[in-house]
PDB file of C-alpha atoms in Angstrom:
ATOM      1  CA  UNK F   1    -115.467  42.362-116.676  1.00 48.00           C
ATOM      2  CA  UNK F   2    -113.238  40.962-113.960  1.00 52.00           C
ATOM      3  CA  UNK F   3    -110.321  39.069-115.441  1.00 56.00           C
ATOM      4  CA  UNK F   4    -110.235  40.994-118.723  1.00 68.00           C
ATOM      5  CA  UNK F   5    -106.948  42.760-119.314  1.00 85.00           C
ATOM      6  CA  UNK F   6    -107.416  46.284-120.526  1.00 93.00           C
ATOM      7  CA  UNK F   7    -107.238  49.916-119.583  1.00 97.00           C
ATOM      8  CA  UNK F   8    -109.524  52.613-118.267  1.00 98.00           C
ATOM      9  CA  UNK F   9    -109.020  56.242-119.253  1.00 98.00           C
ATOM     10  CA  UNK F  10    -110.152  59.500-117.674  1.00 98.00           C
ATOM     11  CA  UNK F  11    -110.059  62.887-119.389  1.00 98.00           C
ATOM     12  CA  UNK F  12    -110.412  66.383-117.947  1.00 97.00           C
ATOM     13  CA  UNK F  13    -111.001  68.524-121.064  1.00 94.00           C
ATOM     14  CA  UNK F  14    -109.525  71.820-119.884  1.00 88.00           C
ATOM     15  CA  UNK F  15    -108.604  74.065-122.820  1.00 85.00           C
ATOM     16  CA  UNK F  16    -105.331  75.279-121.334  1.00 88.00           C
ATOM     17  CA  UNK F  17    -104.343  72.236-119.281  1.00 93.00           C
ATOM     18  CA  UNK F  18    -106.168  69.039-120.256  1.00 96.00           C
ATOM     19  CA  UNK F  19    -105.719  66.112-117.886  1.00 97.00           C
ATOM     20  CA  UNK F  20    -105.371  62.459-118.837  1.00 98.00           C
ATOM     21  CA  UNK F  21    -105.133  59.404-116.619  1.00 98.00           C
ATOM     22  CA  UNK F  22    -104.957  55.660-117.170  1.00 97.00           C
ATOM     23  CA  UNK F  23    -105.839  52.872-114.730  1.00 97.00           C
ATOM     24  CA  UNK F  24    -105.246  49.177-115.438  1.00 96.00           C
ATOM     25  CA  UNK F  25    -107.707  46.315-114.929  1.00 95.00           C
ATOM     26  CA  UNK F  26    -106.499  45.862-111.338  1.00 95.00           C
ATOM     27  CA  UNK F  27    -107.264  49.514-110.533  1.00 95.00           C
ATOM     28  CA  UNK F  28    -103.572  50.485-110.462  1.00 96.00           C
ATOM     29  CA  UNK F  29    -102.654  53.958-111.692  1.00 97.00           C
ATOM     30  CA  UNK F  30    -100.426  53.825-114.763  1.00 96.00           C
ATOM     31  CA  UNK F  31    -100.472  57.484-115.747  1.00 96.00           C
ATOM     32  CA  UNK F  32    -101.894  60.766-114.450  1.00 97.00           C
ATOM     33  CA  UNK F  33    -100.764  64.121-115.775  1.00 97.00           C
ATOM     34  CA  UNK F  34    -101.828  67.219-117.656  1.00 96.00           C
ATOM     35  CA  UNK F  35    -100.515  69.139-120.636  1.00 96.00           C
ATOM     36  CA  UNK F  36     -99.955  72.880-120.407  1.00 93.00           C
ATOM     37  CA  UNK F  37    -100.664  74.800-123.546  1.00 87.00           C
ATOM     38  CA  UNK F  38     -98.717  78.028-123.975  1.00 86.00           C
ATOM     39  CA  UNK F  39    -100.846  81.128-123.418  1.00 84.00           C
ATOM     40  CA  UNK F  40    -100.161  82.411-126.917  1.00 89.00           C
ATOM     41  CA  UNK F  41    -101.530  79.230-128.519  1.00 89.00           C
ATOM     42  CA  UNK F  42    -105.222  79.719-129.196  1.00 90.00           C
ATOM     43  CA  UNK F  43    -108.030  78.566-131.445  1.00 91.00           C
ATOM     44  CA  UNK F  44    -107.401  75.660-133.801  1.00 92.00           C
ATOM     45  CA  UNK F  45    -103.682  75.527-132.916  1.00 94.00           C
ATOM     46  CA  UNK F  46    -104.594  74.863-129.272  1.00 93.00           C
ATOM     47  CA  UNK F  47    -107.036  72.124-130.282  1.00 94.00           C
ATOM     48  CA  UNK F  48    -104.380  70.454-132.446  1.00 95.00           C
ATOM     49  CA  UNK F  49    -101.831  70.623-129.613  1.00 94.00           C
ATOM     50  CA  UNK F  50    -104.268  69.105-127.088  1.00 94.00           C
ATOM     51  CA  UNK F  51    -105.314  66.295-129.408  1.00 94.00           C
ATOM     52  CA  UNK F  52    -101.708  65.537-130.389  1.00 95.00           C
ATOM     53  CA  UNK F  53    -100.653  65.285-126.723  1.00 95.00           C
ATOM     54  CA  UNK F  54    -103.547  62.984-125.826  1.00 96.00           C
ATOM     55  CA  UNK F  55    -103.033  60.833-128.930  1.00 95.00           C
ATOM     56  CA  UNK F  56     -99.284  60.534-128.345  1.00 95.00           C
ATOM     57  CA  UNK F  57     -99.794  59.626-124.685  1.00 95.00           C
ATOM     58  CA  UNK F  58    -102.432  57.003-125.495  1.00 95.00           C
ATOM     59  CA  UNK F  59    -100.389  55.554-128.363  1.00 93.00           C
ATOM     60  CA  UNK F  60     -97.749  54.429-125.832  1.00 93.00           C
ATOM     61  CA  UNK F  61    -100.253  52.076-124.199  1.00 91.00           C
ATOM     62  CA  UNK F  62    -100.086  48.423-125.172  1.00 85.00           C
ATOM     63  CA  UNK F  63    -103.445  47.123-123.967  1.00 91.00           C
ATOM     64  CA  UNK F  64    -106.977  47.602-125.258  1.00 93.00           C
ATOM     65  CA  UNK F  65    -109.183  50.336-123.907  1.00 95.00           C
ATOM     66  CA  UNK F  66    -112.191  48.995-121.996  1.00 96.00           C
ATOM     67  CA  UNK F  67    -113.910  52.218-120.874  1.00 97.00           C
ATOM     68  CA  UNK F  68    -113.333  55.941-120.747  1.00 98.00           C
ATOM     69  CA  UNK F  69    -114.932  58.823-118.853  1.00 98.00           C
ATOM     70  CA  UNK F  70    -114.660  62.508-119.700  1.00 97.00           C
ATOM     71  CA  UNK F  71    -115.796  65.414-117.565  1.00 96.00           C
ATOM     72  CA  UNK F  72    -118.779  67.254-118.970  1.00 93.00           C
ATOM     73  CA  UNK F  73    -119.029  71.026-119.145  1.00 83.00           C
ATOM     74  CA  UNK F  74    -119.668  73.082-116.062  1.00 73.00           C
ATOM     75  CA  UNK F  75    -123.097  74.646-116.298  1.00 65.00           C
ATOM     76  CA  UNK F  76    -121.605  77.767-114.712  1.00 62.00           C
ATOM     77  CA  UNK F  77    -119.308  78.382-117.688  1.00 61.00           C
ATOM     78  CA  UNK F  78    -120.580  81.391-119.552  1.00 63.00           C
ATOM     79  CA  UNK F  79    -119.754  82.470-123.081  1.00 61.00           C
ATOM     80  CA  UNK F  80    -117.280  79.639-123.592  1.00 71.00           C
ATOM     81  CA  UNK F  81    -119.687  76.895-124.691  1.00 77.00           C
ATOM     82  CA  UNK F  82    -118.242  76.556-128.183  1.00 80.00           C
ATOM     83  CA  UNK F  83    -114.610  76.644-127.064  1.00 81.00           C
ATOM     84  CA  UNK F  84    -115.265  74.073-124.342  1.00 83.00           C
ATOM     85  CA  UNK F  85    -117.192  71.865-126.764  1.00 88.00           C
ATOM     86  CA  UNK F  86    -114.360  71.972-129.289  1.00 90.00           C
ATOM     87  CA  UNK F  87    -111.789  71.163-126.596  1.00 89.00           C
ATOM     88  CA  UNK F  88    -113.824  68.262-125.312  1.00 92.00           C
ATOM     89  CA  UNK F  89    -114.449  67.053-128.859  1.00 93.00           C
ATOM     90  CA  UNK F  90    -110.803  66.739-129.871  1.00 94.00           C
ATOM     91  CA  UNK F  91    -110.003  64.840-126.673  1.00 95.00           C
ATOM     92  CA  UNK F  92    -112.971  62.512-127.222  1.00 95.00           C
ATOM     93  CA  UNK F  93    -111.656  61.957-130.742  1.00 94.00           C
ATOM     94  CA  UNK F  94    -108.193  61.035-129.424  1.00 95.00           C
ATOM     95  CA  UNK F  95    -109.695  58.494-127.011  1.00 96.00           C
ATOM     96  CA  UNK F  96    -111.978  57.046-129.661  1.00 95.00           C
ATOM     97  CA  UNK F  97    -109.141  56.851-132.189  1.00 92.00           C
ATOM     98  CA  UNK F  98    -107.019  54.920-129.694  1.00 93.00           C
ATOM     99  CA  UNK F  99    -109.576  52.431-128.484  1.00 90.00           C
ATOM    100  CA  UNK F 100    -112.860  52.782-130.415  1.00 90.00           C
ATOM    101  CA  UNK F 101    -114.623  53.484-127.115  1.00 93.00           C
ATOM    102  CA  UNK F 102    -117.116  56.314-126.734  1.00 94.00           C
ATOM    103  CA  UNK F 103    -116.171  58.252-123.580  1.00 97.00           C
ATOM    104  CA  UNK F 104    -118.962  58.510-121.015  1.00 97.00           C
ATOM    105  CA  UNK F 105    -119.670  62.140-120.109  1.00 96.00           C
ATOM    106  CA  UNK F 106    -119.693  62.720-116.352  1.00 97.00           C
ATOM    107  CA  UNK F 107    -121.113  65.906-114.835  1.00 95.00           C
ATOM    108  CA  UNK F 108    -118.626  67.827-112.638  1.00 96.00           C
ATOM    109  CA  UNK F 109    -120.838  67.407-109.557  1.00 96.00           C
ATOM    110  CA  UNK F 110    -120.998  63.619-110.072  1.00 97.00           C
ATOM    111  CA  UNK F 111    -117.202  63.478-110.451  1.00 98.00           C
ATOM    112  CA  UNK F 112    -116.783  65.423-107.186  1.00 98.00           C
ATOM    113  CA  UNK F 113    -119.307  63.204-105.410  1.00 98.00           C
ATOM    114  CA  UNK F 114    -117.471  60.094-106.628  1.00 98.00           C
ATOM    115  CA  UNK F 115    -114.075  61.483-105.607  1.00 98.00           C
ATOM    116  CA  UNK F 116    -114.874  63.116-102.274  1.00 98.00           C
ATOM    117  CA  UNK F 117    -118.385  62.183-101.185  1.00 97.00           C
ATOM    118  CA  UNK F 118    -119.482  65.824-101.675  1.00 97.00           C
ATOM    119  CA  UNK F 119    -121.028  67.056-104.937  1.00 96.00           C
ATOM    120  CA  UNK F 120    -119.952  70.650-104.202  1.00 95.00           C
ATOM    121  CA  UNK F 121    -116.337  69.824-103.294  1.00 97.00           C
ATOM    122  CA  UNK F 122    -113.500  72.163-104.175  1.00 96.00           C
ATOM    123  CA  UNK F 123    -110.551  71.297-106.429  1.00 95.00           C
ATOM    124  CA  UNK F 124    -108.281  70.889-103.396  1.00 97.00           C
ATOM    125  CA  UNK F 125    -110.696  68.283-102.009  1.00 97.00           C
ATOM    126  CA  UNK F 126    -110.278  66.158-105.139  1.00 97.00           C
ATOM    127  CA  UNK F 127    -106.481  66.484-104.830  1.00 97.00           C
ATOM    128  CA  UNK F 128    -106.737  65.263-101.217  1.00 97.00           C
ATOM    129  CA  UNK F 129    -108.975  62.379-102.285  1.00 97.00           C
ATOM    130  CA  UNK F 130    -106.388  61.285-104.868  1.00 97.00           C
ATOM    131  CA  UNK F 131    -103.642  61.412-102.244  1.00 97.00           C
ATOM    132  CA  UNK F 132    -105.723  59.457 -99.721  1.00 96.00           C
ATOM    133  CA  UNK F 133    -106.996  56.831-102.150  1.00 95.00           C
ATOM    134  CA  UNK F 134    -103.969  56.298-104.377  1.00 96.00           C
ATOM    135  CA  UNK F 135    -101.071  57.668-102.322  1.00 95.00           C
ATOM    136  CA  UNK F 136    -100.243  60.105-105.126  1.00 96.00           C
ATOM    137  CA  UNK F 137     -99.303  63.707-104.484  1.00 95.00           C
ATOM    138  CA  UNK F 138    -100.173  65.499-107.715  1.00 96.00           C
ATOM    139  CA  UNK F 139     -99.156  68.824-106.126  1.00 93.00           C
ATOM    140  CA  UNK F 140    -101.621  71.406-107.457  1.00 93.00           C
ATOM    141  CA  UNK F 141    -102.394  69.547-110.683  1.00 96.00           C
ATOM    142  CA  UNK F 142    -106.168  69.491-110.287  1.00 96.00           C
ATOM    143  CA  UNK F 143    -106.657  68.610-113.979  1.00 97.00           C
ATOM    144  CA  UNK F 144    -104.649  65.400-113.530  1.00 98.00           C
ATOM    145  CA  UNK F 145    -106.529  64.698-110.278  1.00 98.00           C
ATOM    146  CA  UNK F 146    -109.893  65.046-112.028  1.00 98.00           C
ATOM    147  CA  UNK F 147    -108.685  62.830-114.880  1.00 98.00           C
ATOM    148  CA  UNK F 148    -107.485  60.186-112.427  1.00 98.00           C
ATOM    149  CA  UNK F 149    -110.805  60.090-110.596  1.00 98.00           C
ATOM    150  CA  UNK F 150    -112.560  59.826-113.983  1.00 98.00           C
ATOM    151  CA  UNK F 151    -110.301  56.894-114.958  1.00 98.00           C
ATOM    152  CA  UNK F 152    -111.067  55.269-111.612  1.00 98.00           C
ATOM    153  CA  UNK F 153    -114.782  55.853-112.204  1.00 98.00           C
ATOM    154  CA  UNK F 154    -114.454  54.167-115.613  1.00 98.00           C
ATOM    155  CA  UNK F 155    -112.770  51.243-113.827  1.00 98.00           C
ATOM    156  CA  UNK F 156    -115.454  51.210-111.107  1.00 98.00           C
ATOM    157  CA  UNK F 157    -118.189  50.799-113.718  1.00 97.00           C
ATOM    158  CA  UNK F 158    -116.833  47.280-114.312  1.00 96.00           C
ATOM    159  CA  UNK F 159    -115.706  46.591-110.721  1.00 96.00           C
ATOM    160  CA  UNK F 160    -118.422  48.089-108.523  1.00 95.00           C
ATOM    161  CA  UNK F 161    -118.347  45.051-106.233  1.00 94.00           C
ATOM    162  CA  UNK F 162    -114.944  46.280-105.018  1.00 94.00           C
ATOM    163  CA  UNK F 163    -116.237  49.703-103.966  1.00 95.00           C
ATOM    164  CA  UNK F 164    -117.042  50.404-100.325  1.00 93.00           C
ATOM    165  CA  UNK F 165    -118.066  54.061-100.290  1.00 95.00           C
ATOM    166  CA  UNK F 166    -121.770  54.788-100.663  1.00 97.00           C
ATOM    167  CA  UNK F 167    -121.177  57.926-102.753  1.00 97.00           C
ATOM    168  CA  UNK F 168    -119.078  55.973-105.259  1.00 97.00           C
ATOM    169  CA  UNK F 169    -121.677  53.233-105.507  1.00 97.00           C
ATOM    170  CA  UNK F 170    -124.377  55.871-106.036  1.00 97.00           C
ATOM    171  CA  UNK F 171    -122.498  57.506-108.911  1.00 98.00           C
ATOM    172  CA  UNK F 172    -121.770  54.129-110.554  1.00 97.00           C
ATOM    173  CA  UNK F 173    -125.437  53.175-110.259  1.00 97.00           C
ATOM    174  CA  UNK F 174    -126.526  56.483-111.790  1.00 96.00           C
ATOM    175  CA  UNK F 175    -124.078  56.198-114.693  1.00 96.00           C
ATOM    176  CA  UNK F 176    -125.055  52.612-115.464  1.00 96.00           C
ATOM    177  CA  UNK F 177    -128.805  53.267-115.038  1.00 93.00           C
ATOM    178  CA  UNK F 178    -129.499  56.878-116.005  1.00 89.00           C
ATOM    179  CA  UNK F 179    -132.915  58.254-115.191  1.00 84.00           C
ATOM    180  CA  UNK F 180    -134.696  59.243-118.365  1.00 82.00           C
ATOM    181  CA  UNK F 181    -136.702  62.376-117.818  1.00 78.00           C
ATOM    182  CA  UNK F 182    -140.229  62.180-119.112  1.00 77.00           C
ATOM    183  CA  UNK F 183    -141.520  65.110-121.094  1.00 77.00           C
ATOM    184  CA  UNK F 184    -144.490  66.733-119.491  1.00 77.00           C
ATOM    185  CA  UNK F 185    -147.523  66.887-121.659  1.00 75.00           C
ATOM    186  CA  UNK F 186    -149.569  70.027-121.297  1.00 73.00           C
ATOM    187  CA  UNK F 187    -153.229  69.724-121.918  1.00 72.00           C
ATOM    188  CA  UNK F 188    -154.873  72.614-123.615  1.00 67.00           C
ATOM    189  CA  UNK F 189    -157.767  73.524-121.373  1.00 65.00           C
ATOM    190  CA  UNK F 190    -159.079  76.106-123.782  1.00 65.00           C
ATOM    191  CA  UNK F 191    -161.202  74.856-126.599  1.00 60.00           C
ATOM    192  CA  UNK F 192    -162.065  76.858-129.626  1.00 57.00           C
ATOM    193  CA  UNK F 193    -165.675  76.430-130.713  1.00 54.00           C
TER     194      UNK F 193
END
């Protein structure tokens, strides 16, 4: 997709502080920030606020959306599956409404591997990776940092020839060519006569 003008979006679907980032076709960062929802805003009101912020931010863009990546749920999150799914869903809807592109879901460990070279990296490591790679100091805004690395991953899916880090190439390869797990067939060794 080299030469095509368009944008790449990354979304960190936090319920209380969703992150959104945009990278242009040259890999330049255009936007990286998060939206803080007031603590007293919960349920459907929080979902509406998150979607409105993402939609308003995306509506200011003037170029077509080429790809988008959104962080998938952490498998360690307990008893919040429905809330997290709703939060992710409204942000996916905002992205799709803007550019008719289905966001690619990226597992948190794959995002960390892409950003830092370590699948078990800490949030601060991703912040350092953003500062080292893009020269941006996002302070402690780890949601914006995650979103930026997701936007860069979306960009890298179309520009992998420009990547030099093995871990980034590995993640791009895995996203573009996912391994389909085969179901195991169990043979019934007991026969009823």
